[in-house]
mmCIF file of C-alpha atoms in Angstrom:
data_model
loop_
_atom_site.group_PDB
_atom_site.id
_atom_site.type_symbol
_atom_site.label_atom_id
_atom_site.label_comp_id
_atom_site.label_asym_id
_atom_site.label_seq_id
_atom_site.Cartn_x
_atom_site.Cartn_y
_atom_site.Cartn_z
ATOM 1 C CA MET A 1 23.835 118.450 52.097
ATOM 2 C CA ARG A 2 27.546 117.835 51.603
ATOM 3 C CA ASN A 3 29.176 115.091 49.596
ATOM 4 C CA PRO A 4 30.934 112.746 52.095
ATOM 5 C CA LEU A 5 33.597 111.743 49.568
ATOM 6 C CA LYS A 6 34.761 115.358 49.243
ATOM 7 C CA ASN A 7 34.807 115.975 52.993
ATOM 8 C CA ASN A 8 38.252 117.145 54.098
ATOM 9 C CA LYS A 9 37.651 116.595 57.829
ATOM 10 C CA GLY A 10 38.712 112.935 57.788
ATOM 11 C CA PHE A 11 35.306 111.255 57.983
ATOM 12 C CA SER A 12 35.336 110.336 54.290
ATOM 13 C CA TYR A 13 38.485 108.255 54.760
ATOM 14 C CA VAL A 14 36.471 105.666 56.702
ATOM 15 C CA LEU A 15 33.881 105.445 53.919
ATOM 16 C CA THR A 16 36.633 105.136 51.323
ATOM 17 C CA CYS A 17 38.316 102.317 53.274
ATOM 18 C CA VAL A 18 35.033 100.443 53.655
ATOM 19 C CA CYS A 19 34.337 100.783 49.926
ATOM 20 C CA ILE A 20 37.793 99.438 49.078
ATOM 21 C CA LEU A 21 37.360 96.500 51.467
ATOM 22 C CA VAL A 22 33.981 95.612 49.957
ATOM 23 C CA VAL A 23 35.382 95.765 46.423
ATOM 24 C CA MET A 24 38.358 93.592 47.384
ATOM 25 C CA MET A 25 36.057 91.018 48.993
ATOM 26 C CA LEU A 26 34.010 90.889 45.786
ATOM 27 C CA VAL A 27 37.198 90.393 43.776
ATOM 28 C CA ALA A 28 38.227 87.557 46.123
ATOM 29 C CA VAL A 29 34.829 85.858 45.657
ATOM 30 C CA ALA A 30 35.081 86.208 41.867
ATOM 31 C CA LEU A 31 38.609 84.773 41.809
ATOM 32 C CA GLN A 32 37.611 81.795 43.948
ATOM 33 C CA TYR A 33 34.595 81.144 41.743
ATOM 34 C CA ALA A 34 36.804 81.285 38.642
ATOM 35 C CA PHE A 35 39.216 78.836 40.295
ATOM 36 C CA VAL A 36 36.389 76.349 40.847
ATOM 37 C CA TYR A 37 35.518 76.355 37.151
ATOM 38 C CA HIS A 38 39.189 76.159 36.228
ATOM 39 C CA VAL A 39 39.498 72.965 38.306
ATOM 40 C CA ALA A 40 36.404 71.573 36.577
ATOM 41 C CA ARG A 41 37.772 72.372 33.118
ATOM 42 C CA GLU A 42 41.166 70.827 33.892
ATOM 43 C CA GLN A 43 39.528 67.663 35.208
ATOM 44 C CA GLN A 44 37.375 67.447 32.074
ATOM 45 C CA ASN A 45 40.412 67.883 29.810
ATOM 46 C CA GLU A 46 42.327 65.203 31.709
ATOM 47 C CA THR A 47 39.441 62.746 31.462
ATOM 48 C CA GLN A 48 38.943 63.568 27.749
ATOM 49 C CA LEU A 49 42.628 62.831 27.110
ATOM 50 C CA LYS A 50 42.422 59.503 28.964
ATOM 51 C CA LEU A 51 39.304 58.426 27.064
ATOM 52 C CA ASP A 52 40.686 59.514 23.674
ATOM 53 C CA SER A 53 43.834 57.508 24.341
ATOM 54 C CA TYR A 54 41.770 54.489 25.384
ATOM 55 C CA VAL A 55 39.551 54.620 22.265
ATOM 56 C CA THR A 56 42.625 55.003 20.054
ATOM 57 C CA ARG A 57 44.288 51.968 21.693
ATOM 58 C CA TYR A 58 41.067 50.015 21.240
ATOM 59 C CA ALA A 59 40.952 51.018 17.538
ATOM 60 C CA VAL A 60 44.569 49.887 17.100
ATOM 61 C CA SER A 61 43.778 46.520 18.682
ATOM 62 C CA LYS A 62 40.866 46.087 16.240
ATOM 63 C CA TYR A 63 42.868 47.402 13.288
ATOM 64 C CA ASP A 64 42.208 44.380 11.064
ATOM 65 C CA ALA A 65 38.500 45.190 10.885
ATOM 66 C CA LEU A 66 39.156 48.859 10.269
ATOM 67 C CA LYS A 67 41.757 48.490 7.525
ATOM 68 C CA GLN A 68 39.687 45.981 5.546
ATOM 69 C CA GLY A 69 36.635 48.257 5.548
ATOM 70 C CA GLU A 70 34.456 45.565 7.098
ATOM 71 C CA PRO A 71 31.542 46.450 9.365
ATOM 72 C CA TRP A 72 32.827 47.441 12.786
ATOM 73 C CA ASP A 73 30.013 45.729 14.637
ATOM 74 C CA ASP A 74 31.479 42.326 13.698
ATOM 75 C CA TYR A 75 34.761 43.085 15.491
ATOM 76 C CA ILE A 76 34.035 45.661 18.171
ATOM 77 C CA ASP A 77 32.594 44.469 21.448
ATOM 78 C CA ARG A 78 30.779 47.516 22.793
ATOM 79 C CA ASN A 79 30.332 45.980 26.252
ATOM 80 C CA ASP A 80 34.092 45.433 26.448
ATOM 81 C CA LEU A 81 34.610 49.048 25.353
ATOM 82 C CA VAL A 82 32.337 50.319 28.137
ATOM 83 C CA ASP A 83 33.955 48.012 30.723
ATOM 84 C CA GLY A 84 37.384 49.336 29.815
ATOM 85 C CA ALA A 85 36.199 52.937 30.116
ATOM 86 C CA TYR A 86 34.787 52.290 33.599
ATOM 87 C CA THR A 87 38.057 50.637 34.631
ATOM 88 C CA LEU A 88 40.081 53.510 33.188
ATOM 89 C CA LEU A 89 38.111 56.033 35.247
ATOM 90 C CA GLY A 90 38.514 53.917 38.393
ATOM 91 C CA PHE A 91 34.957 52.650 38.797
ATOM 92 C CA PRO A 92 33.593 49.112 38.680
ATOM 93 C CA ARG A 93 30.918 48.554 36.072
ATOM 94 C CA ILE A 94 28.658 46.781 38.537
ATOM 95 C CA ILE A 95 28.067 48.501 41.861
ATOM 96 C CA THR A 96 28.831 46.313 44.877
ATOM 97 C CA LEU A 97 27.884 46.866 48.510
ATOM 98 C CA GLU A 98 31.380 47.926 49.575
ATOM 99 C CA TYR A 99 31.694 50.453 46.747
ATOM 100 C CA ARG A 100 32.495 54.040 47.767
ATOM 101 C CA GLU A 101 32.968 57.086 45.602
ATOM 102 C CA PRO A 102 36.617 58.062 45.209
ATOM 103 C CA VAL A 103 37.890 61.453 46.277
ATOM 104 C CA ALA A 104 40.315 63.142 43.940
ATOM 105 C CA VAL A 105 43.914 63.963 44.816
ATOM 106 C CA ASP A 106 44.349 66.672 47.495
ATOM 107 C CA GLY A 107 40.601 66.605 48.190
ATOM 108 C CA LYS A 108 39.952 69.187 45.466
ATOM 109 C CA TYR A 109 36.808 67.544 44.114
ATOM 110 C CA VAL A 110 34.634 64.454 44.222
ATOM 111 C CA MET A 111 33.670 62.728 41.009
ATOM 112 C CA SER A 112 30.284 61.004 40.881
ATOM 113 C CA ARG A 113 29.889 57.626 39.266
ATOM 114 C CA PRO A 114 29.835 58.184 35.504
ATOM 115 C CA THR A 115 27.231 56.898 33.114
ATOM 116 C CA ILE A 116 28.994 55.470 30.062
ATOM 117 C CA TYR A 117 27.327 54.492 26.790
ATOM 118 C CA ALA A 118 28.906 52.872 23.755
ATOM 119 C CA MET A 119 28.393 54.803 20.545
ATOM 120 C CA ALA A 120 27.015 53.127 17.448
ATOM 121 C CA GLY A 121 26.679 54.112 13.839
ATOM 122 C CA ASP A 122 29.469 55.321 11.556
ATOM 123 C CA ALA A 123 31.831 55.734 14.516
ATOM 124 C CA PHE A 124 32.605 53.875 17.694
ATOM 125 C CA GLY A 125 33.576 55.235 21.067
ATOM 126 C CA VAL A 126 32.110 56.190 24.399
ATOM 127 C CA TYR A 127 29.720 58.858 25.638
ATOM 128 C CA VAL A 128 30.379 59.736 29.299
ATOM 129 C CA GLU A 129 28.273 61.837 31.671
ATOM 130 C CA TYR A 130 29.121 62.598 35.300
ATOM 131 C CA GLU A 131 29.224 65.377 37.855
ATOM 132 C CA ILE A 132 32.039 66.696 39.959
ATOM 133 C CA SER A 133 31.501 68.417 43.267
ATOM 134 C CA ILE A 134 34.042 71.119 44.076
ATOM 135 C CA PRO A 135 34.108 72.828 47.483
ATOM 136 C CA PHE A 136 33.682 76.614 47.365
ATOM 137 C CA GLU A 137 35.825 78.146 50.089
ATOM 138 C CA LEU A 138 36.184 81.747 51.162
ATOM 139 C CA PHE A 139 38.715 82.892 53.733
ATOM 140 C CA ASN A 140 39.527 79.245 54.614
ATOM 141 C CA ARG A 141 35.885 78.386 55.302
ATOM 142 C CA LYS A 142 33.845 76.022 53.195
ATOM 143 C CA ILE A 143 30.734 77.823 51.987
ATOM 144 C CA THR A 144 29.144 75.193 49.746
ATOM 145 C CA ASP A 145 29.851 72.560 47.108
ATOM 146 C CA ILE A 146 29.498 73.576 43.500
ATOM 147 C CA VAL A 147 28.276 70.704 41.314
ATOM 148 C CA VAL A 148 29.462 70.868 37.707
ATOM 149 C CA PRO A 149 27.912 68.472 35.157
ATOM 150 C CA ILE A 150 30.395 67.173 32.580
ATOM 151 C CA THR A 151 29.735 65.418 29.275
ATOM 152 C CA ILE A 152 32.537 63.875 27.228
ATOM 153 C CA VAL A 153 32.342 62.260 23.789
ATOM 154 C CA SER A 154 35.348 60.228 22.735
ATOM 155 C CA GLN A 155 34.996 58.548 19.391
ATOM 156 C CA PHE A 156 36.924 57.021 16.532
ATOM 157 C CA LYS A 157 35.586 57.986 13.157
ATOM 158 C CA GLN A 158 37.038 56.983 9.833
ATOM 159 C CA LYS A 159 37.738 59.957 7.589
#
């Protein structure tokens, strides 16, 4: 039996072309999959930056309690902190009947309603959990939606 890759009659060129096409299609799938997780990571970094900025602004507004070394619970309204985080992310705290989930810019992903908790203890801040759904497309056809769970902790802790 002869090796078809070493065939000099021209038949092996078809097999070689098919192998190259299959490999290139696998590379295209891998690149698209990597792009989906890149979008998820960028969205997480953007949200982390927004929440860190918000918690820092909140800490500055409550600076009198922090600089005097008094207990934070006397000055920090954790419900107000959570309300502000929901507003910052573009969601109402209380779900109404006309509420719809927002779609991100350019239709790249859909962010689910986050669950936000106020942190307690030796630090204050917010703990946010949500999912984003990113469409997985190959050759301009939507294959499926990839759901990526995201957890963000944004806190102010005295050193």
